[in-house]
Amino acid sequence: AQKVTQAQTEISVVEKEDVTLDCVYETRDTTYYLFWYKQPPSGELVFLIRRNSFDEQNEISGRYSWNFQKSTSSFNFTITASQVVDSAVYFCALSEAAYSGAGSYQLTFGKGTKLSVIP
Amino acid sequence: DTGVSQDPRHKITKRGQNVTFRCDPISEHNRLYWYRQTLGQGPEFLTYFQNEAQLEKSRLLSDRFSAERPKGSFSTLEIQRTEQGDSAMYLCASSVTGSGGSPLHFGNGTRLTVT
């Protein structure tokens, strides 16, 4: 069965500091997808990034960057020069590409990391 | 693209009552999902529709829960004889057909409180 572990429950940083959110996953499949979602206090889950298991290139988008390492089954997320607007709960999630039952490709989420950026 | 819409945003009900939630997915999305999220946890999968067909249900979905998606458009999730343990945020998401990499787009959720 697939599993996602986000060991950091809460992190507090001072504005402009860099912060890394850890994500470790377990899956039996060789083909899978990894995601990060942001959940601000308003509650809506906002999609940030998707990576497939065959693409281990790191990705940078503005102040956000992602480090995918299959050898350690990790998909970590770094925010550079954090801002107060980054305060939210961040979820890592896994989807197995092979059919799960009726092909739902359901997401398995970690428990989330609550990030507080202090001005 | 108006996003995924859920109604109501909040629902308070007494134990034993029935409740129904509605989800309107993004119009061109034929996949629709229901998830449940409790405090301090990540969302957990409940059920999935491909067009109007309900193709998968989680073991979390007890017999008191039923979901429909008539005509493959909006969906409803009904909980009968609510229990306090049903208190949670119920999230709806939609996506396009494709591989497991199609990102899910979530609504704002319906927060249910059972007193």
Short mmCIF file of C-alpha atoms in Angstrom, two decimals:
data_model
loop_
_atom_site.label_atom_id
_atom_site.label_comp_id
_atom_site.label_asym_id
_atom_site.label_seq_id
_atom_site.Cartn_x
_atom_site.Cartn_y
_atom_site.Cartn_z
CA ALA A 1 0.00 0.00 0.00
CA GLN A 2 1.15 3.51 -0.67
CA LYS A 3 2.07 5.85 2.16
CA VAL A 4 3.27 9.44 2.51
CA THR A 5 5.08 10.67 5.60
CA GLN A 6 5.58 14.30 6.50
CA ALA A 7 7.52 14.11 9.73
CA GLN A 8 7.44 17.85 10.42
CA THR A 9 4.11 18.72 12.00
CA GLU A 10 4.77 22.44 12.44
CA ILE A 11 7.56 24.78 11.41
CA SER A 12 8.01 28.44 12.30
CA VAL A 13 10.44 30.69 10.49
CA VAL A 14 11.12 34.39 10.43
CA GLU A 15 10.30 36.18 7.22
CA LYS A 16 13.04 35.98 4.55
CA GLU A 17 14.45 32.75 5.93
CA ASP A 18 14.63 29.67 3.72
CA VAL A 19 12.64 26.64 4.80
CA THR A 20 12.50 23.03 3.58
CA LEU A 21 9.48 20.79 4.01
CA ASP A 22 10.25 17.08 3.99
CA CYS A 23 8.24 14.34 2.30
CA VAL A 24 9.02 10.62 2.25
CA TYR A 25 6.85 8.17 0.36
CA GLU A 26 6.34 4.42 -0.01
CA THR A 27 4.96 2.66 -3.06
CA ARG A 28 5.25 -0.70 -4.77
CA ASP A 29 4.78 0.79 -8.22
CA THR A 30 7.59 1.83 -10.52
CA THR A 31 5.38 4.46 -12.14
CA TYR A 32 3.81 7.04 -9.88
CA TYR A 33 3.22 10.75 -9.45
CA LEU A 34 4.07 13.04 -6.58
CA PHE A 35 2.30 16.27 -5.75
CA TRP A 36 2.49 19.20 -3.38
CA TYR A 37 -0.62 21.13 -2.35
CA LYS A 38 -0.96 24.28 -0.25
CA GLN A 39 -3.90 24.77 2.10
CA PRO A 40 -4.15 28.36 3.36
CA PRO A 41 -6.44 29.26 6.27
CA SER A 42 -9.32 29.71 3.82
CA GLY A 43 -9.30 25.91 3.41
CA GLU A 44 -9.02 25.40 -0.34
CA LEU A 45 -6.28 23.00 -1.44
CA VAL A 46 -4.14 24.67 -4.09
CA PHE A 47 -2.11 22.55 -6.50
CA LEU A 48 1.57 23.53 -6.59
CA ILE A 49 3.50 20.89 -8.51
CA ARG A 50 3.41 17.39 -10.00
CA ARG A 51 6.37 15.14 -10.73
CA ASN A 52 6.39 11.71 -12.31
CA SER A 53 8.63 8.93 -11.13
CA PHE A 54 10.77 8.96 -14.27
CA ASP A 55 11.76 12.59 -14.00
CA GLU A 56 14.20 13.27 -11.19
CA GLN A 57 15.18 16.71 -12.35
CA ASN A 58 14.85 19.31 -9.68
CA GLU A 59 12.42 22.08 -10.43
CA ILE A 60 12.39 25.74 -9.54
CA SER A 61 9.45 28.08 -9.80
CA GLY A 62 10.16 31.52 -8.43
CA ARG A 63 10.88 31.16 -4.72
CA TYR A 64 9.76 27.52 -4.73
CA SER A 65 11.97 24.56 -5.54
CA TRP A 66 11.52 20.81 -5.33
CA ASN A 67 14.11 18.08 -4.85
CA PHE A 68 13.04 14.59 -5.95
CA GLN A 69 15.34 11.70 -5.01
CA LYS A 70 14.15 8.18 -5.83
CA SER A 71 17.10 6.64 -4.00
CA THR A 72 15.75 7.96 -0.71
CA SER A 73 12.05 8.05 -1.74
CA SER A 74 11.90 11.72 -0.92
CA PHE A 75 10.29 14.73 -2.55
CA ASN A 76 11.25 17.78 -0.53
CA PHE A 77 9.97 21.32 -1.01
CA THR A 78 12.03 24.44 -0.33
CA ILE A 79 10.73 27.98 -0.04
CA THR A 80 13.43 30.60 -0.43
CA ALA A 81 13.12 33.99 1.24
CA SER A 82 9.84 33.05 2.92
CA GLN A 83 7.00 35.55 3.15
CA VAL A 84 4.04 35.86 5.48
CA VAL A 85 1.73 34.82 2.61
CA ASP A 86 3.49 31.45 2.57
CA SER A 87 1.90 30.63 5.93
CA ALA A 88 -0.29 27.59 5.31
CA VAL A 89 -0.46 23.83 5.67
CA TYR A 90 1.47 22.06 2.95
CA PHE A 91 0.58 18.54 1.86
CA CYS A 92 2.63 16.05 -0.09
CA ALA A 93 0.62 13.43 -1.99
CA LEU A 94 1.21 10.31 -4.08
CA SER A 95 -0.76 8.80 -6.96
CA GLU A 96 0.06 5.43 -8.42
CA ALA A 97 -0.16 5.41 -12.20
CA ALA A 98 -1.26 1.82 -12.39
CA TYR A 99 -4.95 1.24 -12.08
CA SER A 100 -6.08 1.16 -8.46
CA GLY A 101 -9.31 -0.74 -8.53
CA ALA A 102 -11.37 1.10 -11.10
CA GLY A 103 -8.67 3.49 -12.18
CA SER A 104 -9.37 6.26 -9.74
CA TYR A 105 -5.72 7.31 -9.41
CA GLN A 106 -6.70 8.47 -5.97
CA LEU A 107 -4.25 10.63 -4.08
CA THR A 108 -2.74 9.48 -0.81
CA PHE A 109 -1.87 12.50 1.30
CA GLY A 110 0.57 12.98 4.13
CA LYS A 111 -0.62 14.58 7.35
CA GLY A 112 0.70 17.96 6.31
CA THR A 113 3.22 20.45 7.65
CA LYS A 114 1.92 23.70 9.09
CA LEU A 115 4.26 26.53 8.16
CA SER A 116 4.10 29.80 10.04
CA VAL A 117 6.13 32.70 8.70
CA ILE A 118 6.62 35.37 11.33
CA PRO A 119 7.06 38.97 10.16
CA ASP B 1 -12.81 28.14 -15.49
CA THR B 2 -14.82 28.98 -12.40
CA GLY B 3 -13.26 26.32 -10.23
CA VAL B 4 -14.88 23.59 -8.17
CA SER B 5 -17.85 24.87 -6.20
CA GLN B 6 -19.23 23.28 -3.04
CA ASP B 7 -22.41 24.07 -1.14
CA PRO B 8 -22.98 24.71 1.70
CA ARG B 9 -19.70 25.97 3.16
CA HIS B 10 -20.78 25.07 6.67
CA LYS B 11 -23.42 22.72 8.04
CA ILE B 12 -24.35 22.18 11.67
CA THR B 13 -26.70 19.32 12.36
CA LYS B 14 -27.92 17.25 15.26
CA ARG B 15 -26.92 13.65 15.63
CA GLY B 16 -29.28 11.37 13.77
CA GLN B 17 -30.25 13.88 11.10
CA ASN B 18 -29.55 13.45 7.40
CA VAL B 19 -27.42 15.93 5.48
CA THR B 20 -26.67 16.41 1.80
CA PHE B 21 -23.78 18.29 0.20
CA ARG B 22 -23.42 19.42 -3.38
CA CYS B 23 -20.37 19.71 -5.61
CA ASP B 24 -20.16 21.37 -9.01
CA PRO B 25 -16.90 20.38 -10.72
CA ILE B 26 -15.02 22.27 -13.38
CA SER B 27 -17.19 21.88 -16.45
CA GLU B 28 -14.83 19.97 -18.71
CA HIS B 29 -13.65 17.60 -15.97
CA ASN B 30 -15.18 14.13 -16.15
CA ARG B 31 -13.54 12.76 -13.02
CA LEU B 32 -14.98 13.70 -9.65
CA TYR B 33 -13.74 12.77 -6.19
CA TRP B 34 -14.95 13.14 -2.62
CA TYR B 35 -12.44 13.35 0.21
CA ARG B 36 -12.82 13.82 3.94
CA GLN B 37 -10.41 15.79 6.08
CA THR B 38 -10.37 15.82 9.87
CA LEU B 39 -8.42 18.25 12.02
CA GLY B 40 -4.68 17.82 11.75
CA GLN B 41 -4.90 15.18 9.05
CA GLY B 42 -4.53 15.07 5.31
CA PRO B 43 -7.55 14.46 3.09
CA GLU B 44 -8.70 10.84 2.85
CA PHE B 45 -10.29 9.38 -0.27
CA LEU B 46 -13.97 8.50 -0.05
CA THR B 47 -15.26 7.86 -3.55
CA TYR B 48 -14.69 8.50 -7.23
CA PHE B 49 -16.85 9.04 -10.33
CA GLN B 50 -15.94 8.79 -13.98
CA ASN B 51 -18.75 10.72 -15.64
CA GLU B 52 -21.94 9.41 -14.00
CA ALA B 53 -20.50 6.06 -12.91
CA GLN B 54 -19.36 5.62 -9.34
CA LEU B 55 -16.36 3.37 -9.89
CA GLU B 56 -14.62 3.21 -6.56
CA LYS B 57 -15.54 3.55 -2.89
CA SER B 58 -13.24 3.60 0.09
CA ARG B 59 -13.75 1.33 3.07
CA LEU B 60 -14.18 4.61 4.97
CA LEU B 61 -17.52 5.05 3.24
CA SER B 62 -20.00 3.34 5.52
CA ASP B 63 -23.50 2.30 4.48
CA ARG B 64 -24.80 5.60 5.83
CA PHE B 65 -22.97 7.47 3.08
CA SER B 66 -24.21 7.64 -0.48
CA ALA B 67 -22.98 9.67 -3.43
CA GLU B 68 -24.48 10.33 -6.81
CA ARG B 69 -23.51 12.12 -9.95
CA PRO B 70 -26.55 12.20 -12.22
CA LYS B 71 -25.79 12.99 -15.85
CA GLY B 72 -22.11 13.23 -15.05
CA SER B 73 -22.29 16.84 -13.96
CA PHE B 74 -22.75 17.91 -10.32
CA SER B 75 -22.49 15.42 -7.50
CA THR B 76 -24.19 15.02 -4.13
CA LEU B 77 -22.94 13.33 -1.00
CA GLU B 78 -25.57 12.31 1.53
CA ILE B 79 -24.94 11.17 5.06
CA GLN B 80 -27.84 9.47 6.82
CA ARG B 81 -28.28 9.26 10.59
CA THR B 82 -25.25 11.45 11.23
CA GLU B 83 -22.91 10.64 14.09
CA GLN B 84 -20.48 12.90 15.91
CA GLY B 85 -17.62 11.07 14.25
CA ASP B 86 -18.85 12.35 10.90
CA SER B 87 -17.77 15.88 11.85
CA ALA B 88 -15.12 16.82 9.29
CA MET B 89 -14.41 18.88 6.19
CA TYR B 90 -15.81 17.21 3.08
CA LEU B 91 -13.81 18.10 0.00
CA CYS B 92 -14.78 17.66 -3.61
CA ALA B 93 -12.22 17.58 -6.41
CA SER B 94 -12.30 17.13 -10.15
CA SER B 95 -9.82 16.37 -12.89
CA VAL B 96 -9.59 15.54 -16.55
CA THR B 97 -9.27 11.99 -17.77
CA GLY B 98 -5.70 10.91 -18.14
CA SER B 99 -2.95 9.14 -16.33
CA GLY B 100 -2.47 9.30 -12.59
CA GLY B 101 -0.67 12.56 -13.12
CA SER B 102 -3.73 14.72 -13.78
CA PRO B 103 -3.81 17.16 -10.88
CA LEU B 104 -6.96 17.30 -8.79
CA HIS B 105 -8.62 20.68 -8.43
CA PHE B 106 -10.30 21.03 -5.06
CA GLY B 107 -13.24 23.08 -3.90
CA ASN B 108 -13.38 25.05 -0.65
CA GLY B 109 -15.07 22.18 1.12
CA THR B 110 -18.14 21.77 3.31
CA ARG B 111 -17.44 21.79 7.02
CA LEU B 112 -19.85 19.50 8.86
CA THR B 113 -20.38 19.74 12.60
CA VAL B 114 -22.56 17.12 14.24
CA THR B 115 -23.77 18.08 17.71
#
